[in-house]
PDB file of C-alpha atoms in Angstrom:
ATOM      1  CA  MET I   1      -0.005   0.050   0.031  1.00 34.00           C
ATOM      2  CA  LEU I   2       1.155   3.490  -0.659  1.00 34.00           C
ATOM      3  CA  ASN I   3       1.772   5.941   2.201  1.00 37.00           C
ATOM      4  CA  ARG I   4      -0.894   8.453   2.985  1.00 37.00           C
ATOM      5  CA  ILE I   5      -0.534  11.596   0.810  1.00 34.00           C
ATOM      6  CA  LYS I   6      -1.971  14.907   0.319  1.00 38.00           C
ATOM      7  CA  LEU I   7      -2.174  16.089  -3.182  1.00 37.00           C
ATOM      8  CA  LEU I   8      -3.227  19.741  -3.882  1.00 35.00           C
ATOM      9  CA  LEU I   9      -4.803  20.430  -7.202  1.00 36.00           C
ATOM     10  CA  LEU I  10      -4.468  24.257  -7.628  1.00 34.00           C
ATOM     11  CA  VAL I  11      -6.255  25.521 -10.743  1.00 34.00           C
ATOM     12  CA  SER I  12      -5.501  29.173 -11.429  1.00 36.00           C
ATOM     13  CA  ILE I  13      -5.144  31.461  -8.344  1.00 32.00           C
ATOM     14  CA  VAL I  14      -6.646  31.091  -4.876  1.00 35.00           C
ATOM     15  CA  LEU I  15      -9.913  33.034  -4.762  1.00 39.00           C
ATOM     16  CA  PHE I  16     -12.165  34.824  -2.404  1.00 37.00           C
ATOM     17  CA  SER I  17     -10.878  35.775   1.024  1.00 35.00           C
ATOM     18  CA  PHE I  18     -12.939  39.026   0.988  1.00 33.00           C
ATOM     19  CA  SER I  19     -16.186  40.495   2.356  1.00 33.00           C
ATOM     20  CA  VAL I  20     -19.311  41.403   0.412  1.00 35.00           C
ATOM     21  CA  PHE I  21     -20.202  44.880  -0.654  1.00 34.00           C
ATOM     22  CA  PRO I  22     -23.982  45.169  -1.310  1.00 36.00           C
ATOM     23  CA  ILE I  23     -23.893  47.284  -4.422  1.00 38.00           C
ATOM     24  CA  GLY I  24     -26.049  46.684  -7.545  1.00 42.00           C
ATOM     25  CA  THR I  25     -25.245  48.728 -10.591  1.00 43.00           C
ATOM     26  CA  SER I  26     -26.293  46.865 -13.804  1.00 50.00           C
ATOM     27  CA  ALA I  27     -29.315  48.207 -15.809  1.00 49.00           C
ATOM     28  CA  GLU I  28     -31.451  45.239 -14.935  1.00 47.00           C
ATOM     29  CA  LYS I  29     -30.870  45.822 -11.148  1.00 52.00           C
ATOM     30  CA  ILE I  30     -32.054  49.417 -11.119  1.00 43.00           C
ATOM     31  CA  GLY I  31     -35.474  48.759 -12.617  1.00 51.00           C
ATOM     32  CA  ASN I  32     -35.013  49.394 -16.296  1.00 67.00           C
ATOM     33  CA  LYS I  33     -37.144  47.192 -18.502  1.00 81.00           C
ATOM     34  CA  GLU I  34     -35.476  44.298 -20.241  1.00 82.00           C
ATOM     35  CA  LYS I  35     -36.507  43.356 -23.781  1.00 90.00           C
ATOM     36  CA  VAL I  36     -35.705  39.669 -24.691  1.00 92.00           C
ATOM     37  CA  ILE I  37     -34.563  39.195 -28.196  1.00 94.00           C
ATOM     38  CA  GLN I  38     -33.604  35.639 -28.176  1.00 95.00           C
ATOM     39  CA  ARG I  39     -33.819  32.709 -25.599  1.00 96.00           C
ATOM     40  CA  PHE I  40     -32.217  29.365 -25.874  1.00 96.00           C
ATOM     41  CA  THR I  41     -32.786  26.049 -24.190  1.00 97.00           C
ATOM     42  CA  GLU I  42     -30.048  25.253 -21.665  1.00 97.00           C
ATOM     43  CA  ILE I  43     -28.410  21.886 -21.818  1.00 97.00           C
ATOM     44  CA  LYS I  44     -28.407  20.563 -18.293  1.00 95.00           C
ATOM     45  CA  ASP I  45     -27.575  16.902 -18.841  1.00 96.00           C
ATOM     46  CA  ILE I  46     -24.011  16.399 -17.488  1.00 95.00           C
ATOM     47  CA  ASN I  47     -23.162  13.669 -19.861  1.00 95.00           C
ATOM     48  CA  LYS I  48     -24.176  15.835 -22.914  1.00 96.00           C
ATOM     49  CA  LEU I  49     -22.303  18.764 -21.614  1.00 97.00           C
ATOM     50  CA  TYR I  50     -19.130  16.672 -21.012  1.00 96.00           C
ATOM     51  CA  GLU I  51     -19.183  15.483 -24.675  1.00 96.00           C
ATOM     52  CA  ARG I  52     -19.747  19.011 -25.847  1.00 94.00           C
ATOM     53  CA  ALA I  53     -16.845  20.278 -23.813  1.00 93.00           C
ATOM     54  CA  LYS I  54     -14.587  17.405 -24.761  1.00 93.00           C
ATOM     55  CA  ASN I  55     -15.325  18.084 -28.510  1.00 93.00           C
ATOM     56  CA  GLY I  56     -14.567  21.749 -28.127  1.00 89.00           C
ATOM     57  CA  VAL I  57     -18.117  22.933 -28.793  1.00 93.00           C
ATOM     58  CA  SER I  58     -18.865  26.384 -27.283  1.00 92.00           C
ATOM     59  CA  ASP I  59     -20.962  29.547 -27.899  1.00 92.00           C
ATOM     60  CA  VAL I  60     -18.131  31.692 -26.743  1.00 83.00           C
ATOM     61  CA  ASN I  61     -15.238  32.400 -29.309  1.00 69.00           C
ATOM     62  CA  ARG I  62     -12.517  29.949 -28.430  1.00 59.00           C
ATOM     63  CA  GLU I  63      -9.964  32.744 -28.402  1.00 54.00           C
ATOM     64  CA  VAL I  64     -12.015  34.436 -25.747  1.00 57.00           C
ATOM     65  CA  GLU I  65     -12.382  31.271 -23.766  1.00 56.00           C
ATOM     66  CA  LYS I  66      -8.588  30.837 -23.665  1.00 57.00           C
ATOM     67  CA  ASN I  67      -8.679  33.813 -21.128  1.00 58.00           C
ATOM     68  CA  PHE I  68     -10.727  31.712 -18.774  1.00 66.00           C
ATOM     69  CA  VAL I  69      -8.148  30.309 -16.284  1.00 58.00           C
ATOM     70  CA  ALA I  70      -8.102  26.582 -15.364  1.00 57.00           C
ATOM     71  CA  LYS I  71      -4.449  25.935 -14.756  1.00 48.00           C
ATOM     72  CA  VAL I  72      -3.415  22.753 -12.783  1.00 49.00           C
ATOM     73  CA  VAL I  73      -0.457  22.287 -10.397  1.00 42.00           C
ATOM     74  CA  LEU I  74       0.216  18.961  -8.738  1.00 44.00           C
ATOM     75  CA  GLN I  75       2.180  18.564  -5.451  1.00 42.00           C
ATOM     76  CA  SER I  76       2.791  15.201  -3.762  1.00 43.00           C
ATOM     77  CA  THR I  77       4.358  14.901  -0.294  1.00 41.00           C
ATOM     78  CA  ASP I  78       5.873  11.284  -0.709  1.00 45.00           C
ATOM     79  CA  GLY I  79       6.695  11.228  -4.406  1.00 44.00           C
ATOM     80  CA  LEU I  80       5.291   7.813  -4.738  1.00 45.00           C
ATOM     81  CA  GLU I  81       1.802   8.542  -5.830  1.00 51.00           C
ATOM     82  CA  ASN I  82       0.917  11.339  -8.294  1.00 56.00           C
ATOM     83  CA  GLY I  83      -2.037  12.388 -10.180  1.00 63.00           C
ATOM     84  CA  ALA I  84      -3.261  14.117 -13.329  1.00 72.00           C
ATOM     85  CA  VAL I  85      -6.103  16.459 -14.175  1.00 79.00           C
ATOM     86  CA  GLN I  86      -7.608  16.934 -17.632  1.00 84.00           C
ATOM     87  CA  THR I  87      -9.877  19.975 -18.043  1.00 87.00           C
ATOM     88  CA  TYR I  88     -12.588  20.631 -20.611  1.00 89.00           C
ATOM     89  CA  SER I  89     -14.953  23.591 -20.824  1.00 90.00           C
ATOM     90  CA  THR I  90     -18.041  24.643 -22.766  1.00 93.00           C
ATOM     91  CA  SER I  91     -20.049  27.893 -22.911  1.00 94.00           C
ATOM     92  CA  GLN I  92     -23.764  28.129 -23.666  1.00 96.00           C
ATOM     93  CA  LEU I  93     -25.440  31.360 -24.806  1.00 95.00           C
ATOM     94  CA  LEU I  94     -28.812  31.292 -22.886  1.00 96.00           C
ATOM     95  CA  LYS I  95     -30.371  34.699 -23.663  1.00 95.00           C
ATOM     96  CA  VAL I  96     -29.905  37.854 -25.704  1.00 94.00           C
ATOM     97  CA  SER I  97     -31.718  40.916 -24.511  1.00 93.00           C
ATOM     98  CA  GLU I  98     -31.667  44.800 -24.548  1.00 89.00           C
ATOM     99  CA  VAL I  99     -31.862  47.338 -21.715  1.00 85.00           C
ATOM    100  CA  ASN I 100     -32.258  50.952 -22.833  1.00 82.00           C
ATOM    101  CA  GLY I 101     -30.755  49.909 -26.257  1.00 81.00           C
ATOM    102  CA  ASP I 102     -27.708  48.122 -24.654  1.00 83.00           C
ATOM    103  CA  LYS I 103     -27.125  44.502 -25.525  1.00 89.00           C
ATOM    104  CA  ILE I 104     -27.117  42.035 -22.669  1.00 92.00           C
ATOM    105  CA  GLU I 105     -25.937  38.380 -23.125  1.00 93.00           C
ATOM    106  CA  THR I 106     -26.485  35.602 -20.622  1.00 95.00           C
ATOM    107  CA  TYR I 107     -24.135  32.746 -20.499  1.00 95.00           C
ATOM    108  CA  ALA I 108     -23.427  29.482 -18.596  1.00 96.00           C
ATOM    109  CA  THR I 109     -19.770  28.133 -18.697  1.00 94.00           C
ATOM    110  CA  THR I 110     -19.201  24.606 -17.516  1.00 94.00           C
ATOM    111  CA  THR I 111     -15.794  23.202 -16.799  1.00 92.00           C
ATOM    112  CA  PHE I 112     -15.014  19.473 -16.131  1.00 92.00           C
ATOM    113  CA  TYR I 113     -11.960  18.157 -14.313  1.00 90.00           C
ATOM    114  CA  ASP I 114     -11.048  14.529 -14.910  1.00 89.00           C
ATOM    115  CA  ILE I 115      -8.949  13.430 -11.943  1.00 84.00           C
ATOM    116  CA  SER I 116      -6.739  10.302 -12.428  1.00 79.00           C
ATOM    117  CA  ASP I 117      -4.308   8.334 -10.305  1.00 68.00           C
ATOM    118  CA  LEU I 118      -0.731   7.833 -11.665  1.00 57.00           C
ATOM    119  CA  TYR I 119       1.850   5.381 -10.469  1.00 45.00           C
ATOM    120  CA  ASN I 120       5.458   5.687 -11.778  1.00 37.00           C
ATOM    121  CA  GLY I 121       4.079   7.812 -14.692  1.00 39.00           C
ATOM    122  CA  ASN I 122       1.536   5.197 -15.797  1.00 38.00           C
ATOM    123  CA  PHE I 123      -2.224   5.496 -15.511  1.00 36.00           C
ATOM    124  CA  GLN I 124      -3.725   3.128 -12.952  1.00 38.00           C
ATOM    125  CA  THR I 125      -6.648   0.973 -14.274  1.00 37.00           C
ATOM    126  CA  ASN I 126      -9.698   1.122 -11.929  1.00 40.00           C
ATOM    127  CA  ASP I 127     -13.257  -0.127 -12.271  1.00 39.00           C
ATOM    128  CA  SER I 128     -12.999  -1.853 -15.627  1.00 39.00           C
ATOM    129  CA  SER I 129     -16.718  -2.151 -15.751  1.00 41.00           C
ATOM    130  CA  ASN I 130     -16.878   1.492 -16.820  1.00 38.00           C
ATOM    131  CA  LYS I 131     -14.458   1.234 -19.689  1.00 36.00           C
ATOM    132  CA  SER I 132     -17.069   1.674 -22.412  1.00 33.00           C
ATOM    133  CA  LYS I 133     -18.375   4.854 -20.687  1.00 41.00           C
ATOM    134  CA  TYR I 134     -15.368   6.452 -19.040  1.00 40.00           C
ATOM    135  CA  ASP I 135     -11.609   6.442 -19.220  1.00 46.00           C
ATOM    136  CA  SER I 136     -10.895   3.692 -16.649  1.00 48.00           C
ATOM    137  CA  SER I 137      -8.227   5.610 -14.868  1.00 74.00           C
ATOM    138  CA  ILE I 138     -10.528   8.467 -13.849  1.00 84.00           C
ATOM    139  CA  SER I 139     -11.491   8.286 -10.144  1.00 86.00           C
ATOM    140  CA  VAL I 140     -13.504  11.602  -9.849  1.00 88.00           C
ATOM    141  CA  ARG I 141     -14.974  13.972 -12.385  1.00 92.00           C
ATOM    142  CA  ALA I 142     -15.559  17.314 -10.769  1.00 92.00           C
ATOM    143  CA  TYR I 143     -17.537  20.003 -12.635  1.00 94.00           C
ATOM    144  CA  SER I 144     -18.737  23.566 -12.129  1.00 94.00           C
ATOM    145  CA  THR I 145     -20.983  26.042 -14.012  1.00 95.00           C
ATOM    146  CA  VAL I 146     -20.758  29.712 -13.740  1.00 95.00           C
ATOM    147  CA  TYR I 147     -23.858  31.722 -14.804  1.00 96.00           C
ATOM    148  CA  TYR I 148     -23.161  35.375 -15.793  1.00 94.00           C
ATOM    149  CA  THR I 149     -24.253  38.190 -18.025  1.00 93.00           C
ATOM    150  CA  THR I 150     -22.131  40.420 -20.286  1.00 91.00           C
ATOM    151  CA  SER I 151     -22.974  44.021 -20.902  1.00 89.00           C
ATOM    152  CA  SER I 152     -21.611  47.602 -21.483  1.00 83.00           C
ATOM    153  CA  ILE I 153     -21.770  50.312 -18.825  1.00 76.00           C
ATOM    154  CA  ASP I 154     -20.711  53.738 -19.957  1.00 77.00           C
ATOM    155  CA  GLY I 155     -18.849  52.172 -22.940  1.00 81.00           C
ATOM    156  CA  GLU I 156     -16.966  49.623 -20.805  1.00 84.00           C
ATOM    157  CA  ASP I 157     -17.464  45.801 -20.906  1.00 89.00           C
ATOM    158  CA  TYR I 158     -18.696  44.200 -17.602  1.00 91.00           C
ATOM    159  CA  THR I 159     -19.724  40.800 -16.407  1.00 91.00           C
ATOM    160  CA  ASP I 160     -22.299  40.149 -13.703  1.00 94.00           C
ATOM    161  CA  LEU I 161     -22.181  36.772 -11.878  1.00 95.00           C
ATOM    162  CA  THR I 162     -25.755  35.459 -11.173  1.00 96.00           C
ATOM    163  CA  LYS I 163     -25.304  31.738 -10.100  1.00 97.00           C
ATOM    164  CA  VAL I 164     -22.911  28.804  -9.766  1.00 97.00           C
ATOM    165  CA  SER I 165     -23.662  25.048  -9.704  1.00 97.00           C
ATOM    166  CA  GLY I 166     -21.639  21.864  -9.994  1.00 96.00           C
ATOM    167  CA  GLY I 167     -20.541  18.780  -8.180  1.00 95.00           C
ATOM    168  CA  TRP I 168     -18.349  15.640  -8.143  1.00 94.00           C
ATOM    169  CA  THR I 169     -19.069  12.368  -9.856  1.00 94.00           C
ATOM    170  CA  ILE I 170     -17.465   9.254  -8.418  1.00 93.00           C
ATOM    171  CA  LEU I 171     -16.278   6.994 -11.176  1.00 91.00           C
ATOM    172  CA  ASP I 172     -14.386   4.545  -8.931  1.00 87.00           C
ATOM    173  CA  SER I 173     -16.385   2.538  -6.367  1.00 87.00           C
ATOM    174  CA  THR I 174     -13.336   2.435  -3.958  1.00 86.00           C
ATOM    175  CA  VAL I 175     -13.403   6.228  -3.634  1.00 85.00           C
ATOM    176  CA  SER I 176     -15.240   8.349  -1.033  1.00 89.00           C
ATOM    177  CA  LEU I 177     -15.534  12.139  -0.808  1.00 91.00           C
ATOM    178  CA  SER I 178     -15.863  14.487   2.236  1.00 90.00           C
ATOM    179  CA  ASN I 179     -15.060  18.016   3.490  1.00 90.00           C
ATOM    180  CA  ARG I 180     -16.887  19.757   0.508  1.00 94.00           C
ATOM    181  CA  LYS I 181     -16.556  23.618   0.163  1.00 94.00           C
ATOM    182  CA  VAL I 182     -17.756  25.999  -2.409  1.00 96.00           C
ATOM    183  CA  ASN I 183     -16.640  29.651  -2.538  1.00 94.00           C
ATOM    184  CA  PHE I 184     -17.732  31.876  -5.408  1.00 96.00           C
ATOM    185  CA  GLY I 185     -17.454  35.626  -6.005  1.00 95.00           C
ATOM    186  CA  ALA I 186     -17.071  38.590  -8.227  1.00 94.00           C
ATOM    187  CA  THR I 187     -14.242  40.915  -7.141  1.00 94.00           C
ATOM    188  CA  GLY I 188     -12.861  43.904  -9.133  1.00 93.00           C
ATOM    189  CA  TRP I 189     -13.765  47.298 -10.267  1.00 93.00           C
ATOM    190  CA  ALA I 190     -17.361  48.212 -10.672  1.00 90.00           C
ATOM    191  CA  LYS I 191     -18.616  51.202 -12.658  1.00 77.00           C
ATOM    192  CA  SER I 192     -17.290  54.642 -12.288  1.00 68.00           C
ATOM    193  CA  GLY I 193     -18.269  56.130  -8.884  1.00 71.00           C
ATOM    194  CA  VAL I 194     -18.599  52.738  -7.198  1.00 80.00           C
ATOM    195  CA  GLY I 195     -14.965  51.669  -7.205  1.00 90.00           C
ATOM    196  CA  TYR I 196     -13.359  48.312  -6.262  1.00 92.00           C
ATOM    197  CA  VAL I 197     -15.688  45.804  -4.720  1.00 93.00           C
ATOM    198  CA  GLN I 198     -15.161  42.532  -2.937  1.00 94.00           C
ATOM    199  CA  GLN I 199     -18.127  40.226  -3.338  1.00 95.00           C
ATOM    200  CA  THR I 200     -17.932  36.520  -2.111  1.00 96.00           C
ATOM    201  CA  SER I 201     -20.068  33.704  -0.762  1.00 97.00           C
ATOM    202  CA  TYR I 202     -18.866  30.714   1.405  1.00 97.00           C
ATOM    203  CA  ASN I 203     -20.675  27.421   1.418  1.00 97.00           C
ATOM    204  CA  ASN I 204     -20.490  23.889   2.686  1.00 97.00           C
ATOM    205  CA  PRO I 205     -22.653  21.554   0.579  1.00 97.00           C
ATOM    206  CA  THR I 206     -23.615  18.229   2.268  1.00 95.00           C
ATOM    207  CA  SER I 207     -23.981  16.247  -0.900  1.00 96.00           C
ATOM    208  CA  ASN I 208     -21.901  15.734  -4.121  1.00 96.00           C
ATOM    209  CA  SER I 209     -23.831  18.498  -6.010  1.00 96.00           C
ATOM    210  CA  PHE I 210     -24.455  22.200  -5.321  1.00 97.00           C
ATOM    211  CA  SER I 211     -26.303  25.214  -6.703  1.00 97.00           C
ATOM    212  CA  TYR I 212     -26.090  28.841  -5.248  1.00 98.00           C
ATOM    213  CA  SER I 213     -27.484  32.074  -6.553  1.00 97.00           C
ATOM    214  CA  ALA I 214     -25.484  35.212  -6.103  1.00 97.00           C
ATOM    215  CA  PRO I 215     -27.118  38.100  -4.189  1.00 95.00           C
ATOM    216  CA  SER I 216     -28.968  40.510  -6.395  1.00 92.00           C
ATOM    217  CA  SER I 217     -27.055  43.384  -4.842  1.00 92.00           C
ATOM    218  CA  TRP I 218     -23.830  42.194  -6.360  1.00 94.00           C
ATOM    219  CA  ALA I 219     -22.241  44.672  -8.906  1.00 93.00           C
ATOM    220  CA  PRO I 220     -21.091  43.867 -12.343  1.00 93.00           C
ATOM    221  CA  ILE I 221     -17.335  43.707 -12.574  1.00 92.00           C
ATOM    222  CA  SER I 222     -15.161  45.355 -15.366  1.00 92.00           C
ATOM    223  CA  VAL I 223     -13.564  42.926 -17.833  1.00 88.00           C
ATOM    224  CA  VAL I 224     -10.584  44.985 -18.728  1.00 83.00           C
ATOM    225  CA  LYS I 225      -9.337  46.427 -15.427  1.00 84.00           C
ATOM    226  CA  ASN I 226      -6.719  44.851 -13.173  1.00 85.00           C
ATOM    227  CA  GLY I 227      -7.676  43.045  -9.853  1.00 86.00           C
ATOM    228  CA  ARG I 228     -10.514  40.955 -11.380  1.00 87.00           C
ATOM    229  CA  ILE I 229     -11.400  37.723  -9.700  1.00 89.00           C
ATOM    230  CA  PHE I 230     -14.660  36.295 -11.088  1.00 92.00           C
ATOM    231  CA  GLY I 231     -15.676  32.620 -10.649  1.00 92.00           C
ATOM    232  CA  VAL I 232     -15.948  29.640  -8.406  1.00 93.00           C
ATOM    233  CA  THR I 233     -13.579  27.627  -6.129  1.00 90.00           C
ATOM    234  CA  THR I 234     -14.382  24.123  -4.814  1.00 91.00           C
ATOM    235  CA  TRP I 235     -12.675  21.850  -2.427  1.00 88.00           C
ATOM    236  CA  ILE I 236     -13.097  18.135  -1.614  1.00 86.00           C
ATOM    237  CA  THR I 237     -11.146  15.401   0.166  1.00 83.00           C
ATOM    238  CA  ARG I 238     -10.947  12.195  -1.833  1.00 81.00           C
ATOM    239  CA  LYS I 239     -10.142   9.004   0.032  1.00 80.00           C
ATOM    240  CA  ARG I 240      -9.323   5.425  -1.404  1.00 74.00           C
ATOM    241  CA  GLY I 241      -9.253   2.770   1.256  1.00 70.00           C
ATOM    242  CA  THR I 242      -7.323   3.687   4.372  1.00 66.00           C
ATOM    243  CA  ASN I 243      -3.975   5.067   2.949  1.00 65.00           C
ATOM    244  CA  SER I 244      -4.614   7.283  -0.072  1.00 69.00           C
ATOM    245  CA  VAL I 245      -6.007  10.709   0.640  1.00 73.00           C
ATOM    246  CA  TRP I 246      -6.031  13.712  -1.729  1.00 76.00           C
ATOM    247  CA  GLU I 247      -7.221  17.168  -1.035  1.00 77.00           C
ATOM    248  CA  LEU I 248      -8.635  18.672  -4.234  1.00 79.00           C
ATOM    249  CA  GLN I 249      -8.848  22.347  -4.759  1.00 78.00           C
ATOM    250  CA  LEU I 250     -10.415  23.471  -8.151  1.00 84.00           C
ATOM    251  CA  VAL I 251     -10.633  27.122  -9.244  1.00 81.00           C
ATOM    252  CA  TYR I 252     -12.281  28.446 -12.343  1.00 81.00           C
ATOM    253  CA  ASN I 253     -11.803  32.137 -13.063  1.00 81.00           C
ATOM    254  CA  ILE I 254     -13.684  33.759 -16.008  1.00 82.00           C
TER     255      ILE I 254
END
């Protein structure tokens, strides 16, 4: 048996150690009437979304999506057991509307993290009964969806976080999960006169899925100015048997 390890999966930067400023500034939040131009049916089936992400299908320009950060760094304490994470993402355009002549687009961006065991550089084979459906080396598939709108305020582009959802799918029957945490937020420069805002929410789901709406008071955040942190961070402890323990931290920053 391998020694007990802790493996940190750090994707992008560590998010959200701030307080919430209750400031709403988008056109929708101050009572202006929204005119819906187009509405699209959201794909919610996780398997369909996974295939869409893995095949590179997205309603957001791929060059734009490259700016969405999902970087993986692996660290192992004993050097005997290692791991790998493969990420895939897909964005859906859900709605196009207008407020006072300004175009508003609503998106849902879903990211998948396939978490695999490695021994001496080779993938471990687990749960062969799932070979036809999943890569047999994958022990956990984590996923998160960020719902947000894009708009222009005084000629500058902003995004407004409205909701996050996601979870963890166990693909190896010898694995158990615990210590779930979900932090999400939208920190950065709001419109002129409001300034830099720090908006975060801290949650502890009790099951392997979650869904949280952002407070309606949260302000849209500038896309172009520095100091922007916009997305979701999830934590989980993954345990196999009695010896192998990983701590998984996944960050997705739009």
